[in-house]
Amino acid sequence: MAFWNSRNYLERYYNLGMNSIKYIKLAIVFCVLFSCSNKDKVDKEVAEIPVEIKVERFDRLFAEVTQENLPNLKKEYPFLFSEKYADSVWIKRSRDTIQQEVNKEVEKTFSDFSSEENELHSLFQHIKYYFPEIKEPRVVAITNDVDYHNKVVLSKGLLIISLDTYLGKDHHFYEGIQKYLRQHFDRQNIVPDVASMYAKNQIGPIRDRTFLGNLVSFGKELYLKNLLLPDFSDARKIGYTEEQYAWAKANEEQIWRYFIDRQLLYSTDSTLMSRFLYPGPFSKFYLEEIDKEAPDRIGQFIGWRIVASYMKNNNVSLRQLIVADAETIFNRSKYKPER
């Protein structure tokens, strides 16, 4: 009799377990369907937002400038001509052999700019969806002496893109520039760089001097980029190769443990920014086995994960995220790195 009771108990326990698994599976399916449904709703609303984006190729116009048409060009683009230089200076520059080589290489790479225009169109639809008050800018493509410190400039309704800083990481113009910087000199980085400018404008300057404050600020920027560029890979959003992004994901727990064990979060040591947040050849853990593989700016990746966890676990708006302080975001994020 005891045998049959035990068997019945086991059968009931087994059936209960199987039912629980069914409920869990149903819950997962429901969440996936809800998420997909919500995404479809957003995609549909974004697609209906009217946006007019036309990239003006000033680089081509300047390449063909003459003494006769220069006055009209200056009138059309006064923000690109300093009044302290005479017309003869601009004509001389346009005929300079180096400038002519730049023109040639830019035209070779960007003879067709339609894919970037399409991506910019989608980007600005998403920008207007999340921030309706923002107006689409006048977009002007230029060459600018390979000034990679100002690849994209956003100011007073103008968006200026320096095409000679996106010719490809192995282009001979970039010889002598550090490899970790050249990695971002590719045309696939144009639209993510533009998205970064808009995200930074929304978030504002970093006021919290702690390492955590900087982590979260960069995390906010990447979270916004994730919304603005939904069809881009996560690696492309953060400016990693796919291999670098895979390394960051695989080592997230170890990275986080390193920050916690060394009590770095509330440190105001400025060297932490260059070690883990700013561009460099790698993130500097000062551990030989890690530094050889760790991509730069690994703190930005962790900040992104913290902010994403905060938004997942709290019913807050995008505006509330933007104004929330780093400690609040961290404490309420329930962040746990993936194992």
Short mmCIF file of C-alpha atoms in Angstrom, two decimals:
data_model
loop_
_atom_site.label_atom_id
_atom_site.label_comp_id
_atom_site.label_asym_id
_atom_site.label_seq_id
_atom_site.Cartn_x
_atom_site.Cartn_y
_atom_site.Cartn_z
CA MET A 1 0.00 0.00 0.00
CA ALA A 2 2.85 2.33 0.89
CA PHE A 3 4.41 1.56 -2.49
CA TRP A 4 1.31 2.66 -4.36
CA ASN A 5 1.00 5.81 -2.23
CA SER A 6 4.62 6.66 -2.93
CA ARG A 7 4.14 6.07 -6.61
CA ASN A 8 1.01 8.23 -6.64
CA TYR A 9 2.89 10.95 -4.81
CA LEU A 10 5.73 10.82 -7.31
CA GLU A 11 3.27 10.92 -10.18
CA ARG A 12 1.51 13.93 -8.68
CA TYR A 13 4.89 15.61 -8.03
CA TYR A 14 5.98 14.86 -11.60
CA ASN A 15 2.72 16.19 -13.05
CA LEU A 16 2.97 19.31 -10.89
CA GLY A 17 6.51 19.86 -12.09
CA MET A 18 5.51 19.39 -15.71
CA ASN A 19 2.61 21.82 -15.26
CA SER A 20 5.00 24.38 -13.75
CA ILE A 21 7.32 24.01 -16.71
CA LYS A 22 4.33 24.51 -19.03
CA TYR A 23 3.36 27.69 -17.17
CA ILE A 24 6.92 28.98 -17.38
CA LYS A 25 7.06 28.22 -21.09
CA LEU A 26 3.71 29.96 -21.62
CA ALA A 27 4.94 32.97 -19.65
CA ILE A 28 8.08 33.16 -21.78
CA VAL A 29 6.06 32.87 -24.98
CA PHE A 30 3.69 35.58 -23.73
CA CYS A 31 6.59 37.91 -22.91
CA VAL A 32 8.19 37.31 -26.30
CA LEU A 33 4.90 37.90 -28.11
CA PHE A 34 4.22 41.04 -26.05
CA SER A 35 7.72 42.34 -26.75
CA CYS A 36 7.39 41.63 -30.46
CA SER A 37 3.93 43.21 -30.54
CA ASN A 38 5.24 46.32 -28.78
CA LYS A 39 8.20 46.52 -31.17
CA ASP A 40 5.89 46.15 -34.17
CA LYS A 41 3.73 48.97 -32.80
CA VAL A 42 6.76 51.25 -32.36
CA ASP A 43 8.12 50.34 -35.80
CA LYS A 44 4.80 51.18 -37.41
CA GLU A 45 4.51 54.54 -35.63
CA VAL A 46 8.12 55.43 -36.43
CA ALA A 47 7.65 54.58 -40.11
CA GLU A 48 4.77 57.07 -40.33
CA ILE A 49 6.81 60.03 -39.01
CA PRO A 50 7.55 62.45 -41.87
CA VAL A 51 11.23 63.36 -42.08
CA GLU A 52 13.11 65.15 -44.82
CA ILE A 53 16.84 64.42 -44.92
CA LYS A 54 19.06 65.41 -47.82
CA VAL A 55 22.83 65.30 -47.53
CA GLU A 56 24.39 68.30 -49.27
CA ARG A 57 27.72 67.33 -50.82
CA PHE A 58 29.74 70.45 -50.17
CA ASP A 59 32.88 68.35 -50.67
CA ARG A 60 31.98 67.99 -54.35
CA LEU A 61 31.07 71.65 -54.76
CA PHE A 62 34.35 72.80 -53.25
CA ALA A 63 36.27 70.39 -55.45
CA GLU A 64 34.82 72.22 -58.49
CA VAL A 65 35.06 75.77 -57.13
CA THR A 66 36.23 78.59 -59.42
CA GLN A 67 36.88 82.27 -59.02
CA GLU A 68 33.51 82.89 -60.67
CA ASN A 69 31.27 80.61 -58.59
CA LEU A 70 33.04 81.07 -55.24
CA PRO A 71 30.86 84.06 -54.19
CA ASN A 72 27.69 82.00 -54.63
CA LEU A 73 29.22 79.10 -52.72
CA LYS A 74 30.17 81.40 -49.85
CA LYS A 75 26.66 82.82 -49.83
CA GLU A 76 25.11 79.32 -49.70
CA TYR A 77 27.54 78.03 -47.03
CA PRO A 78 28.70 81.05 -45.01
CA PHE A 79 29.38 78.88 -41.96
CA LEU A 80 32.17 77.09 -43.84
CA PHE A 81 34.09 80.20 -44.90
CA SER A 82 35.93 82.35 -42.40
CA GLU A 83 35.74 86.04 -43.30
CA LYS A 84 39.36 86.59 -42.30
CA TYR A 85 40.54 84.74 -45.42
CA ALA A 86 40.51 86.31 -48.88
CA ASP A 87 38.94 84.51 -51.83
CA SER A 88 42.40 83.77 -53.19
CA VAL A 89 43.14 81.59 -50.15
CA TRP A 90 40.12 79.38 -50.84
CA ILE A 91 40.97 79.06 -54.52
CA LYS A 92 44.56 78.18 -53.65
CA ARG A 93 43.39 75.56 -51.18
CA SER A 94 41.01 73.95 -53.68
CA ARG A 95 43.90 73.60 -56.14
CA ASP A 96 46.35 72.25 -53.60
CA THR A 97 47.58 68.79 -54.62
CA ILE A 98 46.86 67.30 -51.19
CA GLN A 99 43.31 68.66 -51.22
CA GLN A 100 42.81 67.28 -54.70
CA GLU A 101 43.99 63.85 -53.55
CA VAL A 102 41.56 64.04 -50.63
CA ASN A 103 38.76 64.93 -53.04
CA LYS A 104 39.66 61.97 -55.23
CA GLU A 105 39.73 59.47 -52.35
CA VAL A 106 36.47 60.75 -50.86
CA GLU A 107 34.72 60.52 -54.22
CA LYS A 108 36.06 57.00 -54.71
CA THR A 109 34.64 55.88 -51.34
CA PHE A 110 31.45 57.95 -51.34
CA SER A 111 30.41 58.06 -54.98
CA ASP A 112 27.09 56.71 -53.70
CA PHE A 113 25.88 58.03 -50.33
CA SER A 114 22.34 56.64 -50.58
CA SER A 115 22.76 53.94 -47.93
CA GLU A 116 23.90 56.51 -45.36
CA GLU A 117 21.05 58.82 -46.36
CA ASN A 118 18.57 56.01 -45.77
CA GLU A 119 20.10 55.22 -42.39
CA LEU A 120 20.03 58.90 -41.44
CA HIS A 121 16.38 59.10 -42.49
CA SER A 122 15.53 56.19 -40.19
CA LEU A 123 17.66 57.67 -37.39
CA PHE A 124 15.82 60.98 -37.49
CA GLN A 125 12.45 59.26 -37.56
CA HIS A 126 13.45 57.54 -34.32
CA ILE A 127 14.84 60.77 -32.88
CA LYS A 128 11.53 62.54 -33.56
CA TYR A 129 9.58 59.59 -32.15
CA TYR A 130 11.37 59.78 -28.80
CA PHE A 131 12.09 63.52 -28.84
CA PRO A 132 9.37 65.21 -30.94
CA GLU A 133 10.71 68.69 -30.21
CA ILE A 134 13.91 68.01 -32.18
CA LYS A 135 13.87 69.23 -35.77
CA GLU A 136 15.84 67.50 -38.47
CA PRO A 137 19.01 69.45 -39.27
CA ARG A 138 20.56 70.67 -42.45
CA VAL A 139 23.12 67.95 -43.25
CA VAL A 140 26.34 68.93 -45.00
CA ALA A 141 29.17 66.62 -46.03
CA ILE A 142 32.64 68.15 -46.18
CA THR A 143 36.35 67.35 -46.12
CA ASN A 144 38.31 68.80 -43.22
CA ASP A 145 41.99 67.88 -43.31
CA VAL A 146 41.28 64.49 -41.69
CA ASP A 147 40.36 66.19 -38.41
CA TYR A 148 39.30 63.05 -36.57
CA HIS A 149 38.62 65.01 -33.39
CA ASN A 150 35.65 66.62 -35.17
CA LYS A 151 34.31 63.86 -37.40
CA VAL A 152 30.73 64.96 -36.75
CA VAL A 153 29.70 68.45 -35.65
CA LEU A 154 26.19 69.34 -34.51
CA SER A 155 25.42 72.99 -33.92
CA LYS A 156 22.46 75.35 -34.39
CA GLY A 157 20.47 73.16 -36.73
CA LEU A 158 23.53 72.10 -38.72
CA LEU A 159 24.95 68.59 -38.92
CA ILE A 160 28.37 68.54 -40.56
CA ILE A 161 30.03 65.24 -41.47
CA SER A 162 33.71 65.09 -42.43
CA LEU A 163 33.85 62.34 -45.03
CA ASP A 164 37.65 62.22 -45.10
CA THR A 165 37.58 60.69 -41.61
CA TYR A 166 35.55 57.67 -42.78
CA LEU A 167 37.60 56.26 -45.65
CA GLY A 168 38.34 52.91 -43.97
CA LYS A 169 40.64 51.97 -41.11
CA ASP A 170 43.46 50.88 -43.43
CA HIS A 171 43.45 53.94 -45.68
CA HIS A 172 46.90 55.39 -46.28
CA PHE A 173 45.75 58.83 -45.10
CA TYR A 174 45.65 57.43 -41.59
CA GLU A 175 49.18 56.09 -41.40
CA GLY A 176 50.72 57.27 -38.15
CA ILE A 177 47.35 57.41 -36.35
CA GLN A 178 46.94 54.86 -33.55
CA LYS A 179 45.25 51.64 -34.58
CA TYR A 180 42.55 51.87 -31.90
CA LEU A 181 41.47 55.22 -33.32
CA ARG A 182 41.60 54.08 -36.94
CA GLN A 183 39.18 51.26 -36.12
CA HIS A 184 36.41 53.90 -36.11
CA PHE A 185 37.39 55.56 -39.41
CA ASP A 186 34.98 53.48 -41.44
CA ARG A 187 31.76 54.58 -43.17
CA GLN A 188 29.69 52.18 -41.02
CA ASN A 189 30.45 54.47 -38.07
CA ILE A 190 28.95 57.63 -39.60
CA VAL A 191 25.37 57.12 -38.44
CA PRO A 192 26.31 55.76 -34.96
CA ASP A 193 28.52 58.84 -34.52
CA VAL A 194 25.60 61.09 -35.44
CA ALA A 195 23.36 59.20 -32.99
CA SER A 196 25.99 59.71 -30.28
CA MET A 197 25.90 63.46 -30.80
CA TYR A 198 22.14 63.59 -30.31
CA ALA A 199 22.26 61.26 -27.31
CA LYS A 200 24.99 63.37 -25.68
CA ASN A 201 22.94 66.51 -26.24
CA GLN A 202 19.98 64.98 -24.43
CA ILE A 203 22.02 63.68 -21.50
CA GLY A 204 24.19 66.73 -21.02
CA PRO A 205 27.66 66.96 -19.47
CA ILE A 206 28.83 64.51 -16.82
CA ARG A 207 28.56 66.21 -13.43
CA ASP A 208 29.14 63.23 -11.15
CA ARG A 209 32.92 62.84 -10.81
CA THR A 210 32.74 59.27 -9.48
CA PHE A 211 33.55 56.28 -11.62
CA LEU A 212 29.93 55.14 -11.22
CA GLY A 213 28.69 58.55 -12.36
CA ASN A 214 30.73 58.26 -15.53
CA LEU A 215 29.71 54.63 -16.09
CA VAL A 216 26.03 55.53 -15.90
CA SER A 217 26.36 58.62 -18.11
CA PHE A 218 27.97 56.59 -20.89
CA GLY A 219 25.37 53.90 -20.21
CA LYS A 220 22.58 56.42 -20.81
CA GLU A 221 24.15 57.43 -24.10
CA LEU A 222 24.37 53.83 -25.30
CA TYR A 223 20.84 53.08 -24.10
CA LEU A 224 19.54 55.99 -26.19
CA LYS A 225 21.60 54.85 -29.17
CA ASN A 226 20.04 51.43 -28.78
CA LEU A 227 16.59 53.02 -29.15
CA LEU A 228 17.60 55.26 -32.03
CA LEU A 229 19.38 52.53 -34.00
CA PRO A 230 17.25 49.40 -33.42
CA ASP A 231 18.39 47.69 -36.61
CA PHE A 232 22.10 48.10 -35.89
CA SER A 233 24.10 45.41 -34.12
CA ASP A 234 25.05 46.08 -30.49
CA ALA A 235 28.71 45.93 -31.53
CA ARG A 236 28.19 48.67 -34.10
CA LYS A 237 26.35 50.86 -31.58
CA ILE A 238 29.24 50.80 -29.12
CA GLY A 239 31.93 50.87 -31.81
CA TYR A 240 33.30 47.36 -31.22
CA THR A 241 34.08 44.60 -33.65
CA GLU A 242 31.84 41.57 -33.25
CA GLU A 243 34.76 39.76 -31.59
CA GLN A 244 35.29 42.57 -29.09
CA TYR A 245 31.62 42.66 -28.21
CA ALA A 246 31.55 38.88 -27.76
CA TRP A 247 34.52 39.15 -25.38
CA ALA A 248 32.75 41.85 -23.34
CA LYS A 249 29.61 39.73 -23.00
CA ALA A 250 31.56 36.57 -22.13
CA ASN A 251 33.57 38.36 -19.44
CA GLU A 252 30.89 40.64 -17.99
CA GLU A 253 30.82 38.90 -14.59
CA GLN A 254 34.61 39.01 -14.22
CA ILE A 255 34.75 42.68 -15.21
CA TRP A 256 32.06 43.58 -12.69
CA ARG A 257 33.76 41.56 -9.94
CA TYR A 258 37.00 43.43 -10.65
CA PHE A 259 35.25 46.79 -10.20
CA ILE A 260 33.54 45.66 -6.98
CA ASP A 261 36.50 43.87 -5.39
CA ARG A 262 38.67 46.96 -5.84
CA GLN A 263 35.91 49.32 -4.66
CA LEU A 264 36.11 51.43 -7.81
CA LEU A 265 32.48 52.56 -8.15
CA TYR A 266 32.66 55.58 -5.87
CA SER A 267 36.26 56.43 -6.60
CA THR A 268 37.06 59.84 -8.09
CA ASP A 269 40.45 58.71 -9.39
CA SER A 270 40.62 60.34 -12.83
CA THR A 271 42.91 57.60 -14.19
CA LEU A 272 39.95 55.21 -14.11
CA MET A 273 38.36 57.15 -16.96
CA SER A 274 41.31 56.62 -19.32
CA ARG A 275 41.67 53.01 -18.19
CA PHE A 276 38.05 51.94 -18.70
CA LEU A 277 35.96 54.65 -20.39
CA TYR A 278 37.99 56.52 -22.98
CA PRO A 279 39.38 55.26 -26.30
CA GLY A 280 42.64 53.38 -26.03
CA PRO A 281 44.41 50.27 -27.30
CA PHE A 282 42.69 48.20 -24.57
CA SER A 283 41.06 48.51 -21.15
CA LYS A 284 43.77 48.55 -18.50
CA PHE A 285 43.10 46.03 -15.74
CA TYR A 286 46.84 45.69 -15.13
CA LEU A 287 46.38 41.94 -15.47
CA GLU A 288 48.49 40.59 -18.29
CA GLU A 289 46.14 37.78 -19.25
CA ILE A 290 43.17 40.19 -19.56
CA ASP A 291 44.76 43.35 -20.96
CA LYS A 292 45.86 41.49 -24.08
CA GLU A 293 42.24 40.77 -25.00
CA ALA A 294 40.04 43.40 -23.34
CA PRO A 295 38.66 46.02 -25.74
CA ASP A 296 38.86 49.67 -24.75
CA ARG A 297 35.94 51.51 -23.10
CA ILE A 298 34.80 48.37 -21.28
CA GLY A 299 33.28 50.57 -18.57
CA GLN A 300 30.87 51.99 -21.15
CA PHE A 301 29.65 48.46 -21.83
CA ILE A 302 29.03 47.87 -18.11
CA GLY A 303 27.28 51.24 -17.82
CA TRP A 304 25.01 50.28 -20.69
CA ARG A 305 24.09 47.03 -18.93
CA ILE A 306 23.32 48.86 -15.69
CA VAL A 307 21.05 51.40 -17.40
CA ALA A 308 19.30 48.70 -19.44
CA SER A 309 18.65 46.76 -16.21
CA TYR A 310 17.27 49.91 -14.57
CA MET A 311 14.85 50.51 -17.42
CA LYS A 312 13.80 46.86 -17.46
CA ASN A 313 13.07 46.73 -13.72
CA ASN A 314 11.46 50.13 -13.24
CA ASN A 315 8.42 51.76 -14.78
CA VAL A 316 10.04 55.06 -15.73
CA SER A 317 9.98 57.24 -18.82
CA LEU A 318 12.91 58.16 -21.00
CA ARG A 319 12.83 61.67 -19.56
CA GLN A 320 12.99 60.26 -16.05
CA LEU A 321 15.99 58.17 -17.02
CA ILE A 322 17.81 61.16 -18.45
CA VAL A 323 17.45 63.27 -15.27
CA ALA A 324 17.96 60.42 -12.77
CA ASP A 325 21.25 60.47 -10.87
CA ALA A 326 23.75 57.64 -11.14
CA GLU A 327 23.31 56.29 -7.62
CA THR A 328 19.52 56.06 -7.97
CA ILE A 329 19.87 54.26 -11.28
CA PHE A 330 22.42 51.85 -9.87
CA ASN A 331 20.54 51.12 -6.65
CA ARG A 332 17.24 50.51 -8.44
CA SER A 333 18.69 48.69 -11.43
CA LYS A 334 18.97 45.28 -9.71
CA TYR A 335 21.91 44.81 -12.05
CA LYS A 336 23.49 41.37 -12.07
CA PRO A 337 26.01 40.47 -14.75
CA GLU A 338 25.23 37.50 -16.93
CA ARG A 339 27.08 34.35 -15.99
#
